[in-house]
CSV table of C-alpha atoms in Angstrom, one decimal:
chain,number,residue,atom,x,y,z
A,29,MET,CA,0.1,0.1,0.0
A,30,GLU,CA,1.2,3.4,-0.9
A,31,GLN,CA,2.1,5.5,2.1
A,32,GLN,CA,0.0,8.7,2.3
A,33,PRO,CA,2.2,11.9,2.7
A,34,LEU,CA,2.4,13.6,6.0
A,35,ASP,CA,-0.3,16.4,6.3
A,36,PRO,CA,1.4,19.2,8.3
A,37,THR,CA,-2.0,20.9,8.9
A,38,ALA,CA,-3.5,17.7,10.5
A,39,PRO,CA,-4.6,18.4,14.2
A,40,THR,CA,-2.8,16.8,16.9
A,41,VAL,CA,-4.2,16.2,20.3
A,42,GLY,CA,-2.4,16.3,23.6
A,43,VAL,CA,1.0,15.0,24.1
A,44,GLY,CA,2.8,11.6,24.0
A,45,PRO,CA,4.7,9.6,26.7
A,46,HIS,CA,6.6,11.9,29.2
A,47,PRO,CA,10.4,11.5,29.0
A,48,GLU,CA,12.0,9.5,31.7
A,49,PRO,CA,12.9,9.9,34.5
A,50,TRP,CA,9.2,10.6,35.5
A,51,PRO,CA,8.3,13.6,37.9
A,52,THR,CA,7.2,12.6,41.4
A,53,ASP,CA,4.4,15.0,41.7
A,54,LEU,CA,1.4,13.2,43.4
A,55,HIS,CA,-0.9,15.1,40.9
A,56,LEU,CA,0.4,12.9,38.0
A,57,ASP,CA,-1.1,9.9,36.6
A,58,PRO,CA,1.6,7.0,36.0
A,59,GLU,CA,-0.5,5.6,33.2
A,60,LEU,CA,-0.7,8.9,31.4
A,61,LEU,CA,3.0,9.5,32.0
A,62,ARG,CA,3.8,6.1,30.4
A,63,GLU,CA,1.2,6.1,27.4
A,64,GLY,CA,0.7,9.9,26.7
A,65,ASP,CA,-2.1,12.3,27.5
A,66,ARG,CA,-4.4,12.8,24.7
A,67,ARG,CA,-7.2,14.6,26.7
A,68,ASN,CA,-8.7,17.9,25.8
A,69,VAL,CA,-7.3,19.8,28.8
A,70,VAL,CA,-5.2,22.8,29.2
A,71,ASP,CA,-1.4,22.5,29.4
A,72,ARG,CA,-1.1,22.9,33.2
A,73,TYR,CA,-3.1,19.7,33.7
A,74,ARG,CA,-1.2,17.5,31.2
A,75,TYR,CA,-0.7,14.2,32.9
A,76,TRP,CA,-2.7,15.0,36.0
A,77,ARG,CA,-5.0,12.5,37.5
A,78,LEU,CA,-8.6,13.3,36.8
A,79,GLU,CA,-9.3,13.5,40.7
A,80,ALA,CA,-6.4,15.9,41.0
A,81,ILE,CA,-7.9,18.1,38.3
A,82,VAL,CA,-11.3,18.2,39.8
A,83,GLU,CA,-10.0,19.1,43.1
A,84,ASP,CA,-7.7,21.9,41.9
A,85,LEU,CA,-10.8,23.3,39.9
A,86,ASP,CA,-12.9,23.2,43.0
A,87,ARG,CA,-10.6,25.7,44.7
A,88,VAL,CA,-11.5,28.4,42.3
A,89,ARG,CA,-15.0,27.5,41.0
A,90,ALA,CA,-17.4,30.2,40.0
A,91,SER,CA,-20.2,30.9,42.4
A,92,LEU,CA,-22.5,30.3,39.1
A,93,HIS,CA,-24.7,27.4,38.5
A,94,VAL,CA,-26.5,26.4,35.4
A,95,ALA,CA,-29.7,24.4,35.0
A,96,ILE,CA,-31.1,22.8,31.9
A,97,GLN,CA,-34.6,21.3,31.4
A,98,ASN,CA,-34.2,17.9,29.7
A,99,TRP,CA,-37.7,16.9,28.5
A,100,GLU,CA,-36.7,15.9,24.9
A,101,HIS,CA,-33.1,14.4,25.2
A,102,ASP,CA,-31.8,17.7,23.8
A,103,PHE,CA,-28.6,17.4,21.9
A,104,ASN,CA,-27.7,21.1,23.0
A,105,ILE,CA,-27.2,20.1,26.7
A,106,GLY,CA,-23.8,18.7,25.7
A,107,SER,CA,-22.8,21.9,24.3
A,108,MET,CA,-24.1,23.7,27.4
A,109,VAL,CA,-22.1,21.4,29.6
A,110,ARG,CA,-18.8,21.9,27.8
A,111,THR,CA,-19.3,25.7,28.1
A,112,ALA,CA,-20.0,25.4,31.8
A,113,ASN,CA,-16.8,23.5,32.0
A,114,ALA,CA,-15.0,26.3,30.2
A,115,PHE,CA,-16.3,28.9,32.7
A,116,ASN,CA,-15.8,26.4,35.7
A,117,VAL,CA,-19.1,26.9,37.1
A,118,ALA,CA,-20.1,25.7,40.6
A,119,ALA,CA,-22.5,22.9,39.1
A,120,VAL,CA,-24.6,21.9,36.4
A,121,HIS,CA,-28.4,20.8,37.2
A,122,ILE,CA,-30.3,18.5,34.8
A,123,VAL,CA,-33.9,18.8,35.4
A,124,GLY,CA,-36.3,16.3,34.1
A,125,ARG,CA,-34.9,13.0,32.2
A,126,ARG,CA,-31.9,11.5,34.0
A,127,ARG,CA,-30.3,10.6,30.8
A,128,TRP,CA,-28.9,13.2,28.6
A,129,ASN,CA,-27.2,13.6,25.2
A,130,ARG,CA,-23.4,13.6,26.4
A,131,ARG,CA,-21.9,13.6,23.0
A,132,GLY,CA,-21.4,17.3,22.7
A,133,ALA,CA,-20.0,17.4,26.3
A,134,MET,CA,-16.7,16.0,25.0
A,135,VAL,CA,-16.4,14.1,28.4
A,136,THR,CA,-16.1,17.8,30.1
A,137,ASP,CA,-18.8,16.6,32.5
A,138,ARG,CA,-16.2,14.6,34.4
A,139,TYR,CA,-14.6,17.7,35.6
A,140,LEU,CA,-17.8,19.3,36.8
A,141,HIS,CA,-20.4,18.5,39.6
A,142,VAL,CA,-23.6,17.5,37.7
A,143,HIS,CA,-26.8,17.1,39.8
A,144,HIS,CA,-30.2,15.7,38.7
A,145,HIS,CA,-33.5,16.8,39.8
A,146,GLU,CA,-36.8,15.1,38.8
A,147,ASP,CA,-38.8,18.4,38.4
A,148,GLU,CA,-38.8,22.2,38.7
A,149,ALA,CA,-39.8,22.0,42.5
A,150,ALA,CA,-36.9,19.7,43.2
A,151,LEU,CA,-34.4,22.0,41.6
A,152,PHE,CA,-35.8,25.2,43.3
A,153,ALA,CA,-35.9,23.4,46.7
A,154,TRP,CA,-32.2,22.6,46.1
A,155,LEU,CA,-31.2,26.0,45.1
A,156,ALA,CA,-32.9,27.6,48.0
A,157,SER,CA,-31.3,25.3,50.5
A,158,GLU,CA,-27.9,26.6,49.1
A,159,GLY,CA,-28.8,30.4,48.8
A,160,VAL,CA,-28.7,30.3,45.0
A,161,VAL,CA,-31.0,32.7,43.1
A,162,PRO,CA,-32.6,31.2,40.0
A,163,VAL,CA,-32.7,33.4,36.9
A,164,GLY,CA,-34.5,32.2,33.8
A,165,ILE,CA,-33.0,32.8,30.3
A,166,ASP,CA,-35.6,33.0,27.5
A,167,ASN,CA,-37.1,35.7,25.2
A,168,LEU,CA,-40.5,35.9,27.0
A,169,PRO,CA,-42.8,39.0,27.2
A,170,GLY,CA,-41.7,41.1,30.2
A,171,SER,CA,-38.1,39.6,30.2
A,172,VAL,CA,-35.4,42.1,31.0
A,173,PRO,CA,-32.6,42.7,28.2
A,174,LEU,CA,-29.5,40.8,29.5
A,175,GLU,CA,-27.3,43.8,28.7
A,176,THR,CA,-29.1,45.8,31.2
A,177,ALA,CA,-29.7,43.2,33.8
A,178,ARG,CA,-27.5,42.8,37.0
A,179,LEU,CA,-27.3,39.2,37.7
A,180,PRO,CA,-26.8,38.0,41.1
A,181,GLU,CA,-23.4,36.8,42.0
A,182,ARG,CA,-24.9,33.6,43.6
A,183,CYS,CA,-27.1,32.7,40.9
A,184,CYS,CA,-28.3,29.7,38.6
A,185,LEU,CA,-29.0,30.4,35.0
A,186,VAL,CA,-31.9,28.4,34.0
A,187,PHE,CA,-32.3,27.2,30.2
A,188,GLY,CA,-35.2,25.4,28.6
A,189,SER,CA,-35.3,22.6,25.9
A,190,GLU,CA,-34.4,23.8,22.6
A,191,GLY,CA,-37.8,24.9,20.8
A,192,PRO,CA,-40.3,25.2,23.6
A,193,GLY,CA,-38.0,27.0,26.0
A,194,LEU,CA,-38.7,27.1,29.7
A,195,THR,CA,-41.9,25.8,31.1
A,196,ASP,CA,-44.6,27.9,32.9
A,197,THR,CA,-43.5,26.2,36.2
A,198,MET,CA,-39.8,27.2,35.7
A,199,VAL,CA,-40.7,30.7,34.7
A,200,ALA,CA,-42.9,31.0,37.8
A,201,GLY,CA,-40.1,29.8,40.2
A,202,CYS,CA,-37.5,32.1,38.7
A,203,GLU,CA,-36.7,35.3,40.5
A,204,SER,CA,-36.5,37.1,37.0
A,205,VAL,CA,-36.3,36.2,33.4
A,206,VAL,CA,-33.8,37.8,31.2
A,207,ALA,CA,-33.6,37.7,27.3
A,208,ILE,CA,-30.5,37.9,24.8
A,209,THR,CA,-31.4,40.9,22.5
A,210,GLN,CA,-31.6,39.8,18.9
A,211,TYR,CA,-31.5,41.7,15.7
A,212,GLY,CA,-32.4,39.2,13.0
A,213,SER,CA,-35.4,37.4,11.7
A,214,THR,CA,-35.5,34.3,13.7
A,215,ARG,CA,-37.3,34.0,16.8
A,216,SER,CA,-34.8,32.4,19.0
A,217,MET,CA,-31.3,31.3,19.0
A,218,ASN,CA,-29.7,27.9,19.6
A,219,ALA,CA,-29.8,27.2,23.3
A,220,GLY,CA,-26.0,26.2,23.3
A,221,ALA,CA,-25.3,29.6,21.9
A,222,ALA,CA,-27.6,31.3,24.4
A,223,ALA,CA,-26.0,29.5,27.4
A,224,ALA,CA,-22.4,30.5,26.3
A,225,ILE,CA,-23.5,34.3,26.0
A,226,ALA,CA,-25.2,34.4,29.3
A,227,MET,CA,-22.4,32.6,31.2
A,228,TYR,CA,-20.1,35.1,29.6
A,229,ASP,CA,-22.1,37.9,30.7
A,230,TRP,CA,-22.1,36.7,34.2
A,231,SER,CA,-18.5,36.4,34.1
A,232,LEU,CA,-18.0,40.0,33.0
A,233,GLN,CA,-19.9,41.0,36.0
A,234,HIS,CA,-18.3,39.0,38.6
A,235,ARG,CA,-14.9,37.6,37.7
């Protein structure tokens, strides 16, 4: 078989085996040192054990929580979880169906604290017990434009399923509902994109 020429633009992921002698830092995983670390993690966490990464992230997590209604096995949930990891939120809350589409998360849920709640009431009870304010994100009548809203520092941004958005019960339980201002013809934007914008806005205010 003819050998294919090397493509200099082909993406590479991670790093190969660590040169010996290996460092003795307890954060490091001997298997990763031996085999290489192909995970999608920042350079400072190369070769680190999963548990060590989570422990380190816990020291600097944001006070922000994110909740997602999961009634339709929404494929956007994975994207939201991946973004929540990027902003190192305190926790992600899945409301409704326990099983969710993890494909878009790219295993980033392993580095987060993910909680499941059977329904809206269970979510609100958990948030109240922790002193976290629920804020809905949806372009509903009476919602406040995100760019003019002051989001609570200890809040949970609540997102509905793609299409139907937040349920009436969820809206009723939120302290406020904010909307992302749009300028085009479509009624709503992708839920994953909306989540990224809202988390970034919270970060501009509080980090």
